[in-house]
Amino acid sequence: MARYTLLDQTQGLRMNRRDLLKAIPLTAAAATTTLAQEKRKYKIVVTGGHPGDPEYAAGGTIARLTSAGHDVTLLYLNDGAWETSAEIRIAEAKRACEILKARPLYANQKNGHAIVDNDHYQSFQKIIEAEAPDAVITHWPIDNHPDHRAIANLTFESWKQLKHRFALYYFEVSDGEDTVQFPAPTHYVDITAVADMKKSACYAHASQTPDFYYPLQDTVATFRGFQAATKKAEAFILQLGSPNTFDLTVATS
Ligand SMILES: [Zn+2]
């Protein structure tokens, strides 16, 4: 390393022009390698009651995380089968994940029939453990939909049983319809630059009346953007007791 240190005056004086030209790109390459090593790659799991929930609540943040080189999995509690078939819902989620460069995963429960008991706490924990995330983002637990409350509860129990080994954040989705009483956020992510990508991921769930739900969520993004002094933002609450090894603001920058 020493022979490329331009600030070493003794050696600098001895360098001829050829040595100097050789030294500059090597120094730049060394600096790039150091920066790449310092920028850690994180694993983030975003859990949702149904296909579409993570995309609507945190689609902009997911896009920013994946474009920063992090690995993001969208873990859905069920396949969303109801009036629309599982086949269609799974295909829509696959498309949404492709847009956001995330990976879909299912906890294999039934839409509208969420079960929270010891067996399901354990099976859900196994899924989280296998993913080994640095952070998990889930529903705010006070919500009008029982499937949303269920996955928030299952996620919190995994976090507790796994001794707080990952950072836990809460998102808001379709406020008023679903999330209620979401208090003061601790983190804001500016999604202005990726708002179109988020919209495409939400509209990939074409069977789920995006013309109704997307404007509702977009109003929330505009309100959070106003609070965060930008055009569009997503807001999160960090669970107290989370480790300080992951920070959503750092990971999305
Ligand atoms: Zn839902």
Short mmCIF file of C-alpha atoms and ligand atoms in Angstrom, two decimals:
data_model
loop_
_atom_site.label_atom_id
_atom_site.label_comp_id
_atom_site.label_asym_id
_atom_site.label_seq_id
_atom_site.Cartn_x
_atom_site.Cartn_y
_atom_site.Cartn_z
CA MET A 1 0.00 0.00 0.00
CA ALA A 2 2.78 2.44 1.00
CA ARG A 3 4.18 2.78 -2.49
CA TYR A 4 0.85 4.19 -3.73
CA THR A 5 0.43 6.74 -0.93
CA LEU A 6 0.78 10.05 -2.72
CA LEU A 7 0.91 11.95 0.54
CA ASP A 8 4.10 10.14 1.54
CA GLN A 9 6.44 13.02 0.75
CA THR A 10 9.67 11.00 0.68
CA GLN A 11 8.25 8.51 -1.82
CA GLY A 12 6.25 11.14 -3.72
CA LEU A 13 9.43 13.00 -4.56
CA ARG A 14 11.00 9.81 -5.85
CA MET A 15 8.03 8.94 -8.12
CA ASN A 16 8.43 9.63 -11.80
CA ARG A 17 5.46 10.49 -14.05
CA ARG A 18 4.87 6.85 -15.05
CA ASP A 19 4.72 5.72 -11.43
CA LEU A 20 2.29 8.52 -10.65
CA LEU A 21 -0.08 7.60 -13.52
CA LYS A 22 -0.04 3.97 -12.39
CA ALA A 23 -0.71 4.96 -8.79
CA ILE A 24 -3.88 7.05 -9.38
CA PRO A 25 -6.21 4.30 -10.68
CA LEU A 26 -4.93 1.87 -8.07
CA THR A 27 -5.65 4.35 -5.31
CA ALA A 28 -9.16 4.96 -6.69
CA ALA A 29 -9.80 1.19 -6.94
CA ALA A 30 -8.66 0.68 -3.36
CA ALA A 31 -10.99 3.44 -2.16
CA THR A 32 -13.97 1.92 -4.04
CA THR A 33 -13.32 -1.50 -2.50
CA THR A 34 -13.24 -0.02 0.98
CA LEU A 35 -16.57 1.77 0.41
CA ALA A 36 -18.20 -1.41 -0.95
CA GLN A 37 -17.04 -3.36 2.08
CA GLU A 38 -18.42 -0.73 4.44
CA LYS A 39 -21.87 -0.74 2.77
CA ARG A 40 -23.44 -3.81 4.34
CA LYS A 41 -26.06 -5.84 2.55
CA TYR A 42 -29.14 -6.38 4.74
CA LYS A 43 -31.93 -8.94 4.70
CA ILE A 44 -35.39 -7.45 5.30
CA VAL A 45 -38.72 -9.29 5.61
CA VAL A 46 -41.96 -7.32 5.14
CA THR A 47 -44.94 -9.25 6.47
CA GLY A 48 -48.53 -8.64 5.38
CA GLY A 49 -51.95 -10.10 6.10
CA HIS A 50 -52.61 -10.52 2.36
CA PRO A 51 -50.82 -10.20 -0.97
CA GLY A 52 -50.71 -6.45 -1.60
CA ASP A 53 -50.46 -5.21 1.99
CA PRO A 54 -46.65 -4.85 2.05
CA GLU A 55 -46.72 -3.24 -1.42
CA TYR A 56 -49.35 -0.63 -0.46
CA ALA A 57 -47.86 0.12 2.96
CA ALA A 58 -44.16 0.04 2.15
CA GLY A 59 -43.77 -0.42 -1.63
CA GLY A 60 -41.67 2.72 -1.98
CA THR A 61 -39.40 1.71 0.88
CA ILE A 62 -39.07 -1.82 -0.55
CA ALA A 63 -38.07 -0.33 -3.94
CA ARG A 64 -35.46 1.85 -2.25
CA LEU A 65 -34.09 -1.06 -0.22
CA THR A 66 -33.73 -3.36 -3.23
CA SER A 67 -32.21 -0.62 -5.39
CA ALA A 68 -29.66 -0.06 -2.60
CA GLY A 69 -28.69 -3.74 -2.99
CA HIS A 70 -30.54 -5.20 0.00
CA ASP A 71 -32.46 -8.47 -0.09
CA VAL A 72 -36.22 -8.10 0.58
CA THR A 73 -38.81 -10.85 1.08
CA LEU A 74 -42.56 -10.15 1.19
CA LEU A 75 -44.09 -12.70 3.56
CA TYR A 76 -47.86 -13.00 3.09
CA LEU A 77 -49.97 -14.72 5.77
CA ASN A 78 -52.18 -16.34 3.11
CA ASP A 79 -52.55 -16.56 -0.68
CA GLY A 80 -55.48 -14.11 -0.71
CA ALA A 81 -57.97 -16.60 -2.19
CA TRP A 82 -61.54 -15.31 -1.63
CA GLU A 83 -63.72 -14.09 -4.49
CA THR A 84 -60.60 -14.25 -6.65
CA SER A 85 -58.78 -17.58 -6.98
CA ALA A 86 -55.44 -18.31 -5.30
CA GLU A 87 -53.92 -18.80 -8.74
CA ILE A 88 -54.75 -15.22 -9.79
CA ARG A 89 -53.71 -13.68 -6.44
CA ILE A 90 -50.35 -15.54 -6.45
CA ALA A 91 -49.67 -14.46 -10.05
CA GLU A 92 -50.46 -10.84 -9.13
CA ALA A 93 -48.13 -10.98 -6.10
CA LYS A 94 -45.39 -12.51 -8.25
CA ARG A 95 -45.70 -9.62 -10.71
CA ALA A 96 -45.72 -7.02 -7.88
CA CYS A 97 -42.57 -8.58 -6.41
CA GLU A 98 -40.86 -8.56 -9.81
CA ILE A 99 -41.54 -4.82 -10.09
CA LEU A 100 -40.09 -4.18 -6.61
CA LYS A 101 -37.27 -6.75 -7.07
CA ALA A 102 -38.45 -8.60 -3.96
CA ARG A 103 -39.25 -12.27 -3.34
CA PRO A 104 -42.74 -13.55 -2.39
CA LEU A 105 -43.19 -16.06 0.44
CA TYR A 106 -46.35 -17.49 2.03
CA ALA A 107 -47.14 -18.53 5.61
CA ASN A 108 -49.90 -20.83 4.29
CA GLN A 109 -52.83 -19.68 6.39
CA LYS A 110 -56.35 -19.09 4.95
CA ASN A 111 -57.63 -15.67 3.95
CA GLY A 112 -60.18 -14.42 6.51
CA HIS A 113 -59.49 -17.32 8.88
CA ALA A 114 -56.23 -16.36 10.58
CA ILE A 115 -55.22 -18.58 13.48
CA VAL A 116 -53.03 -17.34 16.32
CA ASP A 117 -52.21 -20.17 18.71
CA ASN A 118 -49.07 -21.93 19.97
CA ASP A 119 -48.72 -24.15 16.87
CA HIS A 120 -48.99 -21.17 14.55
CA TYR A 121 -46.63 -19.08 16.67
CA GLN A 122 -44.06 -21.85 16.27
CA SER A 123 -44.57 -22.47 12.55
CA PHE A 124 -44.40 -18.73 11.84
CA GLN A 125 -41.24 -18.40 13.92
CA LYS A 126 -39.60 -21.16 11.88
CA ILE A 127 -40.25 -19.19 8.68
CA ILE A 128 -38.75 -16.02 10.19
CA GLU A 129 -35.78 -17.94 11.62
CA ALA A 130 -35.03 -19.49 8.22
CA GLU A 131 -35.04 -16.04 6.61
CA ALA A 132 -32.59 -14.75 9.27
CA PRO A 133 -33.58 -11.11 8.75
CA ASP A 134 -31.77 -8.02 9.99
CA ALA A 135 -35.15 -6.28 10.10
CA VAL A 136 -38.84 -7.16 9.86
CA ILE A 137 -41.55 -4.64 8.96
CA THR A 138 -45.14 -5.58 9.79
CA HIS A 139 -48.66 -4.21 10.28
CA TRP A 140 -49.38 -1.78 13.07
CA PRO A 141 -51.26 -4.14 15.44
CA ILE A 142 -54.41 -2.01 15.85
CA ASP A 143 -56.26 -2.72 12.61
CA ASN A 144 -59.81 -3.39 11.46
CA HIS A 145 -58.82 -6.62 9.66
CA PRO A 146 -58.26 -9.70 11.85
CA ASP A 147 -55.65 -11.12 9.40
CA HIS A 148 -53.60 -7.93 9.81
CA ARG A 149 -53.82 -8.09 13.61
CA ALA A 150 -52.90 -11.79 13.44
CA ILE A 151 -49.67 -11.34 11.46
CA ALA A 152 -48.62 -8.39 13.64
CA ASN A 153 -49.11 -10.66 16.66
CA LEU A 154 -47.28 -13.62 15.06
CA THR A 155 -44.40 -11.35 14.03
CA PHE A 156 -44.10 -9.77 17.48
CA GLU A 157 -44.04 -13.20 19.15
CA SER A 158 -41.22 -14.34 16.81
CA TRP A 159 -39.28 -11.17 17.63
CA LYS A 160 -39.75 -11.88 21.35
CA GLN A 161 -38.87 -15.59 21.14
CA LEU A 162 -35.81 -14.85 18.98
CA LYS A 163 -34.52 -12.48 21.68
CA HIS A 164 -34.95 -9.26 19.65
CA ARG A 165 -32.26 -10.37 17.18
CA PHE A 166 -33.77 -8.25 14.34
CA ALA A 167 -35.08 -4.70 14.25
CA LEU A 168 -38.90 -4.58 14.24
CA TYR A 169 -40.83 -1.81 12.49
CA TYR A 170 -44.56 -1.20 11.97
CA PHE A 171 -46.18 0.21 8.82
CA GLU A 172 -49.59 1.75 8.14
CA VAL A 173 -51.91 0.54 5.37
CA SER A 174 -55.22 1.95 4.07
CA ASP A 175 -55.62 4.13 7.15
CA GLY A 176 -59.19 4.26 8.41
CA GLU A 177 -60.18 1.21 6.32
CA ASP A 178 -57.49 -0.99 7.91
CA THR A 179 -54.82 0.64 10.15
CA VAL A 180 -56.31 2.72 12.96
CA GLN A 181 -54.71 4.96 15.60
CA PHE A 182 -51.22 4.92 14.06
CA PRO A 183 -49.34 7.25 16.40
CA ALA A 184 -46.29 9.48 15.79
CA PRO A 185 -43.87 7.81 13.35
CA THR A 186 -40.21 7.34 14.32
CA HIS A 187 -38.93 6.95 10.73
CA TYR A 188 -39.86 8.46 7.37
CA VAL A 189 -38.64 7.20 4.00
CA ASP A 190 -38.78 9.59 1.04
CA ILE A 191 -40.46 7.63 -1.77
CA THR A 192 -40.88 10.50 -4.26
CA ALA A 193 -38.36 9.06 -6.74
CA VAL A 194 -39.91 5.57 -6.68
CA ALA A 195 -43.60 6.55 -6.42
CA ASP A 196 -44.33 5.30 -9.98
CA MET A 197 -42.73 1.93 -9.23
CA LYS A 198 -44.84 1.61 -6.07
CA LYS A 199 -47.99 2.50 -8.02
CA SER A 200 -47.20 -0.22 -10.61
CA ALA A 201 -46.68 -2.80 -7.84
CA CYS A 202 -50.01 -1.84 -6.23
CA TYR A 203 -51.82 -1.98 -9.58
CA ALA A 204 -50.28 -5.43 -10.24
CA HIS A 205 -52.96 -6.56 -7.75
CA ALA A 206 -55.56 -5.77 -10.41
CA SER A 207 -58.27 -7.97 -8.86
CA GLN A 208 -58.20 -5.94 -5.61
CA THR A 209 -59.86 -2.68 -6.75
CA PRO A 210 -56.68 -0.59 -6.93
CA ASP A 211 -58.73 2.38 -8.17
CA PHE A 212 -60.22 2.54 -4.67
CA TYR A 213 -57.23 1.52 -2.50
CA TYR A 214 -54.37 3.23 -4.32
CA PRO A 215 -55.70 6.82 -4.00
CA LEU A 216 -56.38 6.13 -0.31
CA GLN A 217 -52.77 5.05 0.28
CA ASP A 218 -51.45 7.84 -1.94
CA THR A 219 -53.21 10.38 0.29
CA VAL A 220 -51.34 8.88 3.25
CA ALA A 221 -48.03 9.15 1.29
CA THR A 222 -48.75 12.82 0.51
CA PHE A 223 -49.57 13.54 4.18
CA ARG A 224 -46.39 11.77 5.36
CA GLY A 225 -44.45 13.60 2.64
CA PHE A 226 -45.77 16.90 4.02
CA GLN A 227 -44.54 15.92 7.50
CA ALA A 228 -41.14 14.83 6.14
CA ALA A 229 -40.69 17.95 3.99
CA THR A 230 -40.87 16.06 0.69
CA LYS A 231 -43.51 15.15 -1.88
CA LYS A 232 -44.26 11.52 -0.93
CA ALA A 233 -43.11 9.47 2.05
CA GLU A 234 -43.86 6.31 3.99
CA ALA A 235 -43.85 6.38 7.79
CA PHE A 236 -42.84 3.68 10.27
CA ILE A 237 -42.66 3.09 14.00
CA LEU A 238 -39.63 1.31 15.44
CA GLN A 239 -40.35 -1.17 18.23
CA LEU A 240 -38.51 -0.22 21.41
CA GLY A 241 -35.91 -2.85 22.29
CA SER A 242 -34.87 -3.38 18.66
CA PRO A 243 -31.11 -3.85 18.18
CA ASN A 244 -29.18 -0.85 16.84
CA THR A 245 -27.55 -2.97 14.11
CA PHE A 246 -30.11 -1.87 11.51
CA ASP A 247 -31.58 1.55 10.76
CA LEU A 248 -34.20 2.06 8.06
CA THR A 249 -32.94 5.56 7.24
CA VAL A 250 -29.36 4.31 6.71
CA ALA A 251 -30.45 1.21 4.75
CA THR A 252 -32.58 3.22 2.30
CA SER A 253 -29.95 5.91 1.67
ZN ZN B 1 -54.93 -7.03 3.91
#
